[in-house]
PDB file of C-alpha atoms in Angstrom:
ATOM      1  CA  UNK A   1     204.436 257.174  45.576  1.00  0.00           C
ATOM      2  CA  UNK A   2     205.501 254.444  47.642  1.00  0.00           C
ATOM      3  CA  UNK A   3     203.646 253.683  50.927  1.00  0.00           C
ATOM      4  CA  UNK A   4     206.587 253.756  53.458  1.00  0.00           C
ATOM      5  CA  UNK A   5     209.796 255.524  51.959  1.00  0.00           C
ATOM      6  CA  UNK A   6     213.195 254.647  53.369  1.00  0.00           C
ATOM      7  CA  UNK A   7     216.497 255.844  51.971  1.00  0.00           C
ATOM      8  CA  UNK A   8     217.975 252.672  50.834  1.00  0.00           C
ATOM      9  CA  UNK A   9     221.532 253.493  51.746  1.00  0.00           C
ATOM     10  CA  UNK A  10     224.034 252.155  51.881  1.00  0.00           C
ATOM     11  CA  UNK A  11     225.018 253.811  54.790  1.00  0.00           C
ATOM     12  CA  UNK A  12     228.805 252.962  56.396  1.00  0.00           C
ATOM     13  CA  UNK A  13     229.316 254.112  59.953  1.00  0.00           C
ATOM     14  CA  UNK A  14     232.298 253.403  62.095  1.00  0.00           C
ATOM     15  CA  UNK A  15     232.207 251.336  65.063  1.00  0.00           C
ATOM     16  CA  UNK A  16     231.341 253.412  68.508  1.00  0.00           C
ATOM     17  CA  UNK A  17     229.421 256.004  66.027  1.00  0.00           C
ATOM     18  CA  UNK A  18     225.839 256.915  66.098  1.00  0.00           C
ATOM     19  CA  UNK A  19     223.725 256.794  62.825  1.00  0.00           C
ATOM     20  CA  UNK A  20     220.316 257.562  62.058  1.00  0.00           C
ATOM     21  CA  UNK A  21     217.421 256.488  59.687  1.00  0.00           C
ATOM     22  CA  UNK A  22     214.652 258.265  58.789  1.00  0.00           C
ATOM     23  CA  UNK A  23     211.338 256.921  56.880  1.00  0.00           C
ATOM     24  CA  UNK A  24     207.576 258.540  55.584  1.00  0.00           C
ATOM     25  CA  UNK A  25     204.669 256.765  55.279  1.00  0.00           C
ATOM     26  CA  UNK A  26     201.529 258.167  53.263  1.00  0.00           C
ATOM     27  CA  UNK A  27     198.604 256.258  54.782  1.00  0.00           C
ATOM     28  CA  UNK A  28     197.121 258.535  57.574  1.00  0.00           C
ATOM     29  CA  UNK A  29     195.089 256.207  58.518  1.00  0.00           C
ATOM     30  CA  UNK A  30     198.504 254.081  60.174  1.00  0.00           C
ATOM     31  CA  UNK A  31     197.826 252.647  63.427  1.00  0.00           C
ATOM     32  CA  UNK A  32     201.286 251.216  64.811  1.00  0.00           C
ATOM     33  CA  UNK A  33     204.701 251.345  63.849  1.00  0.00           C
ATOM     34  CA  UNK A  34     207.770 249.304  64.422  1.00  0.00           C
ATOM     35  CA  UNK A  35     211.233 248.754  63.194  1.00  0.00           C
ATOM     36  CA  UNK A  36     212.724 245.475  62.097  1.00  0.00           C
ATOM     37  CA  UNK A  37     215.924 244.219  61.255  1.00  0.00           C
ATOM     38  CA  UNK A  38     216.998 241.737  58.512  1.00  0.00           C
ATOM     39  CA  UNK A  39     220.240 240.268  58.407  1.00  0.00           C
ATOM     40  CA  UNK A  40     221.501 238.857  54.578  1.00  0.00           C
ATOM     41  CA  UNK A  41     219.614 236.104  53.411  1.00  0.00           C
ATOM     42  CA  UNK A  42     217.587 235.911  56.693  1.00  0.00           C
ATOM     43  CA  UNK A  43     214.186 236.726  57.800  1.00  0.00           C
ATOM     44  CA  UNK A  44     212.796 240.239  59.417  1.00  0.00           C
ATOM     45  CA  UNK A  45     212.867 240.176  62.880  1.00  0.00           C
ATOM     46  CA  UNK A  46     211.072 242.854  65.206  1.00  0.00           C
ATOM     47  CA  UNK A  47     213.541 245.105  66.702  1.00  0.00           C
ATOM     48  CA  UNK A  48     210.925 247.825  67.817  1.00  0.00           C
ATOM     49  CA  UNK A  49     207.777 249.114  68.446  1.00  0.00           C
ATOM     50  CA  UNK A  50     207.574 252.987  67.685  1.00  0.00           C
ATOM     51  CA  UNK A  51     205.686 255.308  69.835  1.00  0.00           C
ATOM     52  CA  UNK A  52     204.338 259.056  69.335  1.00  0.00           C
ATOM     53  CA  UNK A  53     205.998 259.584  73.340  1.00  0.00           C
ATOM     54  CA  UNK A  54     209.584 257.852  72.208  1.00  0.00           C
ATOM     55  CA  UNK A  55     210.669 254.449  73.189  1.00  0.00           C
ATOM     56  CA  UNK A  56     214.311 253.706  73.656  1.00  0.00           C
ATOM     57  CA  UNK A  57     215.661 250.324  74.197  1.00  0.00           C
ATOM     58  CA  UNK A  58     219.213 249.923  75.194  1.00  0.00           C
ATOM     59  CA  UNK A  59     221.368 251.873  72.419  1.00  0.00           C
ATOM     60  CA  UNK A  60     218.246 251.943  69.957  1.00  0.00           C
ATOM     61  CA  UNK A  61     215.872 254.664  70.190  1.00  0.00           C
ATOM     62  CA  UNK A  62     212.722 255.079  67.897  1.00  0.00           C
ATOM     63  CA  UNK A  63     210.268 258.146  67.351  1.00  0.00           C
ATOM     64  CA  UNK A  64     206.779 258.987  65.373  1.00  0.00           C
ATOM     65  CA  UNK A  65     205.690 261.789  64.877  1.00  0.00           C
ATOM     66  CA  UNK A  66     202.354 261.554  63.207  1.00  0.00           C
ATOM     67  CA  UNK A  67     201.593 264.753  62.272  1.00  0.00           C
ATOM     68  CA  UNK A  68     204.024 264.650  60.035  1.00  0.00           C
ATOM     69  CA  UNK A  69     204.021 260.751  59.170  1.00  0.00           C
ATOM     70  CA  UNK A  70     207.308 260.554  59.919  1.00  0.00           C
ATOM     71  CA  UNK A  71     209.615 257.795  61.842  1.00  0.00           C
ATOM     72  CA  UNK A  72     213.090 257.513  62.928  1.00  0.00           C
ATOM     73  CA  UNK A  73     215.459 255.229  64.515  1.00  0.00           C
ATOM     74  CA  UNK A  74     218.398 256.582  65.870  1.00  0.00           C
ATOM     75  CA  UNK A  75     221.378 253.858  67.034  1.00  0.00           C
ATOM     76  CA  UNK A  76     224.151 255.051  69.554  1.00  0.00           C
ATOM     77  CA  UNK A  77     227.367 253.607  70.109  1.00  0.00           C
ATOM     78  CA  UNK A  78     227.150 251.295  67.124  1.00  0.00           C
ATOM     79  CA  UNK A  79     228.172 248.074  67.012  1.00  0.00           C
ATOM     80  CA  UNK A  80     229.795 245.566  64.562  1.00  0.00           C
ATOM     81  CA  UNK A  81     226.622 243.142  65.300  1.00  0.00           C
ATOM     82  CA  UNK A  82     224.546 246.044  63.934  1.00  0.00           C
ATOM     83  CA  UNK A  83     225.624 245.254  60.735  1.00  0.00           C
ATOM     84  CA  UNK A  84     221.897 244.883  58.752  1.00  0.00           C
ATOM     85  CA  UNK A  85     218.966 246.167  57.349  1.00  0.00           C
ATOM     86  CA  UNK A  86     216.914 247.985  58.833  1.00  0.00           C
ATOM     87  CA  UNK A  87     212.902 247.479  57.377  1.00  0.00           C
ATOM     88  CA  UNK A  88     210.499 250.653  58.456  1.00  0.00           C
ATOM     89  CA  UNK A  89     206.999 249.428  58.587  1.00  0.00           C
ATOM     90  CA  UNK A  90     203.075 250.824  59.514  1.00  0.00           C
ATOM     91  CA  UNK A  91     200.214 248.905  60.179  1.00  0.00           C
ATOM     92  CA  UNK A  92     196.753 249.213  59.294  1.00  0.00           C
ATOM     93  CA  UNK A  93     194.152 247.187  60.712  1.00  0.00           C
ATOM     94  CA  UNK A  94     192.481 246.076  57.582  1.00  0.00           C
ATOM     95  CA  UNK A  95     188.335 245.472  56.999  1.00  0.00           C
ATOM     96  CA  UNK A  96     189.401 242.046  57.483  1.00  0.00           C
ATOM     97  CA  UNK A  97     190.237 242.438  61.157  1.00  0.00           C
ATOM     98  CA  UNK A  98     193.906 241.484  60.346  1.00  0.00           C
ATOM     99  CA  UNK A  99     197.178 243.307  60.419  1.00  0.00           C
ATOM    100  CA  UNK A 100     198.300 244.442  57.485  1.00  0.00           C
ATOM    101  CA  UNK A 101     202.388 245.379  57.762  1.00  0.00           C
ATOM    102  CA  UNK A 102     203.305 247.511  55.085  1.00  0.00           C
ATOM    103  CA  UNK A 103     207.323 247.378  54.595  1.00  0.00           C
ATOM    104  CA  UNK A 104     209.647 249.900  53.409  1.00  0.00           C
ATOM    105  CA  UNK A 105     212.682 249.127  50.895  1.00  0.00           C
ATOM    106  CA  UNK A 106     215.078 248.791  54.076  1.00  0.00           C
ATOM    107  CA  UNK A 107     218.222 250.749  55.034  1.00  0.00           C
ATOM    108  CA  UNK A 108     221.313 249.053  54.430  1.00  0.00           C
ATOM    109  CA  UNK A 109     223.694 249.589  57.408  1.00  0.00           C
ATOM    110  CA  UNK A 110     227.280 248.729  57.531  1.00  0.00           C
ATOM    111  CA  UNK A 111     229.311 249.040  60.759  1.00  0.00           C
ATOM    112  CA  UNK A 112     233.345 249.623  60.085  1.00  0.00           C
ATOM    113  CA  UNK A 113     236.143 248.371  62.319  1.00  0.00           C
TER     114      UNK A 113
ATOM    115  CA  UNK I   1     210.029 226.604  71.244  1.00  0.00           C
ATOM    116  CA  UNK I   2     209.872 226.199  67.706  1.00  0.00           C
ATOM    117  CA  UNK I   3     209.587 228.837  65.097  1.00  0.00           C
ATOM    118  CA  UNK I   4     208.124 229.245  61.584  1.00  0.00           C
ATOM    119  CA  UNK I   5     209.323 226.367  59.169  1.00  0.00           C
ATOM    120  CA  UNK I   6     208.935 226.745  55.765  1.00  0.00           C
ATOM    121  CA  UNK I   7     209.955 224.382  52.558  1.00  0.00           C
ATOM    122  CA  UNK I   8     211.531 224.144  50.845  1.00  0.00           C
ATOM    123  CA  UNK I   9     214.257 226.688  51.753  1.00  0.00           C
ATOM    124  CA  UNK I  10     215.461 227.078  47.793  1.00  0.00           C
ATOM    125  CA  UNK I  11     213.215 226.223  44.594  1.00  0.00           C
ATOM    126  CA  UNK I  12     214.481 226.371  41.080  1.00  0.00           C
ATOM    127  CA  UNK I  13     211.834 225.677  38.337  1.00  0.00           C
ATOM    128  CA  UNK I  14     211.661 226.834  34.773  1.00  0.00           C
ATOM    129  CA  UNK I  15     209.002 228.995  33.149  1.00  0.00           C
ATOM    130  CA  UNK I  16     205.579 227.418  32.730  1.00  0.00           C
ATOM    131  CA  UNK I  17     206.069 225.495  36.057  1.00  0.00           C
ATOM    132  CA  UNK I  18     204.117 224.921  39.042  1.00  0.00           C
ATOM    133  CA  UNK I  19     205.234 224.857  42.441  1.00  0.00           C
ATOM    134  CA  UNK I  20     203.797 224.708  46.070  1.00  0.00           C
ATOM    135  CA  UNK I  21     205.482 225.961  48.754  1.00  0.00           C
ATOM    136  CA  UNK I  22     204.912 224.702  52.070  1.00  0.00           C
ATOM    137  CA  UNK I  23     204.547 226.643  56.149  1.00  0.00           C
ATOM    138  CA  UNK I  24     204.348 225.315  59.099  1.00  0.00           C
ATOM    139  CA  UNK I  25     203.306 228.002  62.023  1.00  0.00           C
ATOM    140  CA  UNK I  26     203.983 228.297  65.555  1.00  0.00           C
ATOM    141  CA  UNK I  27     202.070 225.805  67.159  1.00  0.00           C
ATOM    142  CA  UNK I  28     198.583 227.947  68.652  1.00  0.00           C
ATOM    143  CA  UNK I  29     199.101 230.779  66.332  1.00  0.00           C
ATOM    144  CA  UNK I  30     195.758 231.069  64.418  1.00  0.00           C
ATOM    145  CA  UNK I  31     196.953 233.880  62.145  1.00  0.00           C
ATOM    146  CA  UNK I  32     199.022 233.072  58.921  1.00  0.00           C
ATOM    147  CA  UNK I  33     200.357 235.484  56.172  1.00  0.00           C
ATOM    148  CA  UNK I  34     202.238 235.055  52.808  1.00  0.00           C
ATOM    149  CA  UNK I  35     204.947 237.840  51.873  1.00  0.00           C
ATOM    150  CA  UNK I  36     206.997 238.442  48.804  1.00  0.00           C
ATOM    151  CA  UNK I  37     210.095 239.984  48.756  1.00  0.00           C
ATOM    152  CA  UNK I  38     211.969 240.692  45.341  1.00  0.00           C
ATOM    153  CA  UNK I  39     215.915 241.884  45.453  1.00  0.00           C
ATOM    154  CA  UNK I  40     215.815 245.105  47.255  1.00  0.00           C
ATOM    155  CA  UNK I  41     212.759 245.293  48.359  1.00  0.00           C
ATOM    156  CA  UNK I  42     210.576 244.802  51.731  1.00  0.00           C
ATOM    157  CA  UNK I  43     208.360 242.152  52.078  1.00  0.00           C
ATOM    158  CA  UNK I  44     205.005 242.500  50.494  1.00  0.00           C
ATOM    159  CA  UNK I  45     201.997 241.352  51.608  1.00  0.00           C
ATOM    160  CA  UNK I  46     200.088 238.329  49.817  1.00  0.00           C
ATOM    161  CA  UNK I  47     197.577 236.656  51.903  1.00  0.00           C
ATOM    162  CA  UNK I  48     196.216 236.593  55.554  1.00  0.00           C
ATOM    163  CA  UNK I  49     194.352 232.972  56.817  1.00  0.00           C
ATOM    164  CA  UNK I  50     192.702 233.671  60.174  1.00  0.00           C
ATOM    165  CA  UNK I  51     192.368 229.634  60.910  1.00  0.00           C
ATOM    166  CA  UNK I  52     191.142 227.523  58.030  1.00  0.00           C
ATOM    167  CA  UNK I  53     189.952 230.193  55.864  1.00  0.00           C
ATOM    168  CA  UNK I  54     191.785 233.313  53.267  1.00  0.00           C
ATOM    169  CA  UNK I  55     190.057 236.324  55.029  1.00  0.00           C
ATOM    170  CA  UNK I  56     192.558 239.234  52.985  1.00  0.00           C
ATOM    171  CA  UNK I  57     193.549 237.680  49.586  1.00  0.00           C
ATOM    172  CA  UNK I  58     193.813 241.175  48.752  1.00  0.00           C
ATOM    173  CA  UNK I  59     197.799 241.145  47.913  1.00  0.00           C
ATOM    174  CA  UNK I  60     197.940 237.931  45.721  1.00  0.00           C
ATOM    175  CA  UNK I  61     199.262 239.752  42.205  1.00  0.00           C
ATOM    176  CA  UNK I  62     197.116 237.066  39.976  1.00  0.00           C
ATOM    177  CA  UNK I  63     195.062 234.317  39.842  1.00  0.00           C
ATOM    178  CA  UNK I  64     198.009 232.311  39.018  1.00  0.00           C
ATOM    179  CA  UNK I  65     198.482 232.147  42.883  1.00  0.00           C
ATOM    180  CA  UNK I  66     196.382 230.700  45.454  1.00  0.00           C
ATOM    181  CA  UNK I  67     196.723 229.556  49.252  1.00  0.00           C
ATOM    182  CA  UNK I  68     195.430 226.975  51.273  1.00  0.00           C
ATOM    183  CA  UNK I  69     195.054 226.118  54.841  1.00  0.00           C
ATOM    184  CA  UNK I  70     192.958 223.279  55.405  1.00  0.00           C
ATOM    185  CA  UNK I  71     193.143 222.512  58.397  1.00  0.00           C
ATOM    186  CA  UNK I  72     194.323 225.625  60.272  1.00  0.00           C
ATOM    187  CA  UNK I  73     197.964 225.217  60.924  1.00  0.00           C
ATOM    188  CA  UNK I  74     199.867 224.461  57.953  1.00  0.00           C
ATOM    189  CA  UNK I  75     199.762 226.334  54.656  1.00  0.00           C
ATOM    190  CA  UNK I  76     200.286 225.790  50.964  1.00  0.00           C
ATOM    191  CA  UNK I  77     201.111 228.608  48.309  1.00  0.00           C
ATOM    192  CA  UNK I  78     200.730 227.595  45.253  1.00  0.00           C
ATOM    193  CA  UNK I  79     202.232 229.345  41.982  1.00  0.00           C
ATOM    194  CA  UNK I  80     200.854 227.734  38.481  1.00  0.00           C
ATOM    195  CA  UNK I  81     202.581 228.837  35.155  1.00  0.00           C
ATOM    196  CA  UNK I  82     205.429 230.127  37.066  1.00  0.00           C
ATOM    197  CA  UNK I  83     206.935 233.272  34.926  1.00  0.00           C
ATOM    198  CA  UNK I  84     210.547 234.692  35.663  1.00  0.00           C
ATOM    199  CA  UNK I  85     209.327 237.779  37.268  1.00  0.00           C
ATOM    200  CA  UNK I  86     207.876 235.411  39.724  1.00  0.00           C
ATOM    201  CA  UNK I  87     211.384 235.160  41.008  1.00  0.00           C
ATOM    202  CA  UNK I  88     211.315 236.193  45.194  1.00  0.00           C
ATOM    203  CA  UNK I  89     211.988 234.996  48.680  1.00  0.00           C
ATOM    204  CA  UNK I  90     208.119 234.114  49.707  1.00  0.00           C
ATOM    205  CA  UNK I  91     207.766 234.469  53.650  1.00  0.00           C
ATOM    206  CA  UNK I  92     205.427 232.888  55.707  1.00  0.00           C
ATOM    207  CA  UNK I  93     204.315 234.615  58.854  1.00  0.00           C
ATOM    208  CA  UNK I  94     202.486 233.719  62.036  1.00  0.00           C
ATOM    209  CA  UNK I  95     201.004 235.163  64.643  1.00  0.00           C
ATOM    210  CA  UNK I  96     198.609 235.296  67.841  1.00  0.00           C
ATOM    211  CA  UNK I  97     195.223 237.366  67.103  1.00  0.00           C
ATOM    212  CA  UNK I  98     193.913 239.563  69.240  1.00  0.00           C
ATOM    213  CA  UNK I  99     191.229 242.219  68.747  1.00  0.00           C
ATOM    214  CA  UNK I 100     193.037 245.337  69.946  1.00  0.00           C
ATOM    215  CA  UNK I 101     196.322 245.228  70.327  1.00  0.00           C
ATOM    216  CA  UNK I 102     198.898 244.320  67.624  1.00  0.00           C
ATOM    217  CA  UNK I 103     199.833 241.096  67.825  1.00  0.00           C
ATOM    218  CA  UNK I 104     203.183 240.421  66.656  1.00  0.00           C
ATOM    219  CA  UNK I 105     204.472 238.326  63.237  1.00  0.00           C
ATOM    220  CA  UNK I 106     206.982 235.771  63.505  1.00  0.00           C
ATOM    221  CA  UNK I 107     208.485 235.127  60.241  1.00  0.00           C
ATOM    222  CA  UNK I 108     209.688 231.893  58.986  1.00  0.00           C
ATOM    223  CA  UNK I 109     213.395 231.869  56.934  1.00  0.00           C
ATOM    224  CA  UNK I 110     211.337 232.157  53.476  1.00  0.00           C
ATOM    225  CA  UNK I 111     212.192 230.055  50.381  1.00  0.00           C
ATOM    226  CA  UNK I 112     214.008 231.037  47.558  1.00  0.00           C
ATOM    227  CA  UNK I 113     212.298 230.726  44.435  1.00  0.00           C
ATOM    228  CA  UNK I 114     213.787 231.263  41.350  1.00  0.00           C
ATOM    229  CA  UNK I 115     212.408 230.609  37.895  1.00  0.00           C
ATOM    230  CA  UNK I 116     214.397 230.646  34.673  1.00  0.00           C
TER     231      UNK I 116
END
């Protein structure tokens, strides 16, 4: 079993609709969580920290709930720039003292004219 | 400012190879890391450098890889015998360290390695 599980997609959502992506991660022992996006060919870039309380930020709203190891993203009023994929990741603050991301397989979201 | 560099941004070698590919942090970031990424897949972790020295190797697949930092800022993966499965976008990573809080990873734009 993988460590962070993502539904790959692809997913295809027209413009001005709201999509969202779900992921499970197995370590319990997870300390922080975060979204990132990755355009094609590009590197990840943060997008968002997730919190057990709910963040939002803008039209991008992320939740944990660690009970049942489970994050989500949820993106309203999409957007043609939203085009991407989406990378879940955990963290777990290794012996070594360092962070150690572990990615998921990414979601693959297209936004239609 | 500037970002993470990393080259060479595409590398094509044949099987048997060896390569070295090169980052170059964000200047004052003491924390480095290595990622692979194949086709499809998230990066995966390689190797963390907290200043000069490899303190989480723990992700390199074989000792046909190995990582230097010698002097703290720049780093220097190096792949001997390349084999085809080999074949990935390496990222380099960089960040502030901090004891409690997470301290966030810049990633450079990776280089494309392929091996045939």
């Amino acid at each position: 079993r993988k460590e962070v599980e993502q539904d790959p997609g692809p997913f295809n959502v027209p413009e001005g609709a709201t999509v969202a992506f779900n992921c499970t991660y197995s370590n319990s022992a997870s300390q922080s969580f975060f979204w990132y996006r990755q355009d094609c060919r590009k590197e990840p870039k943060l997008l968002m920290s997730v919190y057990s309380s709910g963040n939002e930020d803008g039209r991008f709203t992320a939740q944990l709930n660690r009970a049942s190891q489970y994050i989500s993203l949820l993106i309203r009023d999409s957007k043609l720039s939203d085009s991407a994929t989406y990378l879940c990741v955990v963290n777990v603050r290794s012996n070594f003292g360092n962070e150690k991301l572990t990615f998921g397989t990414g979601t693959r979201l297209t936004i239609i004219p | 400012g500037a970002g993470v560099s990393q080259t060479p941004s595409n590398k094509v070698t044949e099987k048997g190879k060896y390569v070295e590919l090169r980052c170059d942090p964000i200047s004052g970031h003491t924390a480095l890391y290595w990622y692979r990424q194949s086709l499809g897949q998230g990066p995966e972790f390689l190797i963390y450098f907290q200043g000069t020295g490899a303190a989480d190797d723990s992700g390199l697949p074989n000792d046909r890889f190995f990582a230097v930092r010698p002097e703290g800022s720049v780093s220097t993966l190096k792949i001997q015998r390349t084999e085809r499965g080999d074949s990935a976008v390496y990222l380099c990573a960089s960040s502030l360290n901090g004891p409690v809080t997470y301290n966030e990873q810049f990633f450079g734009p990776g280089t494309r390695l392929t091996v045939l």
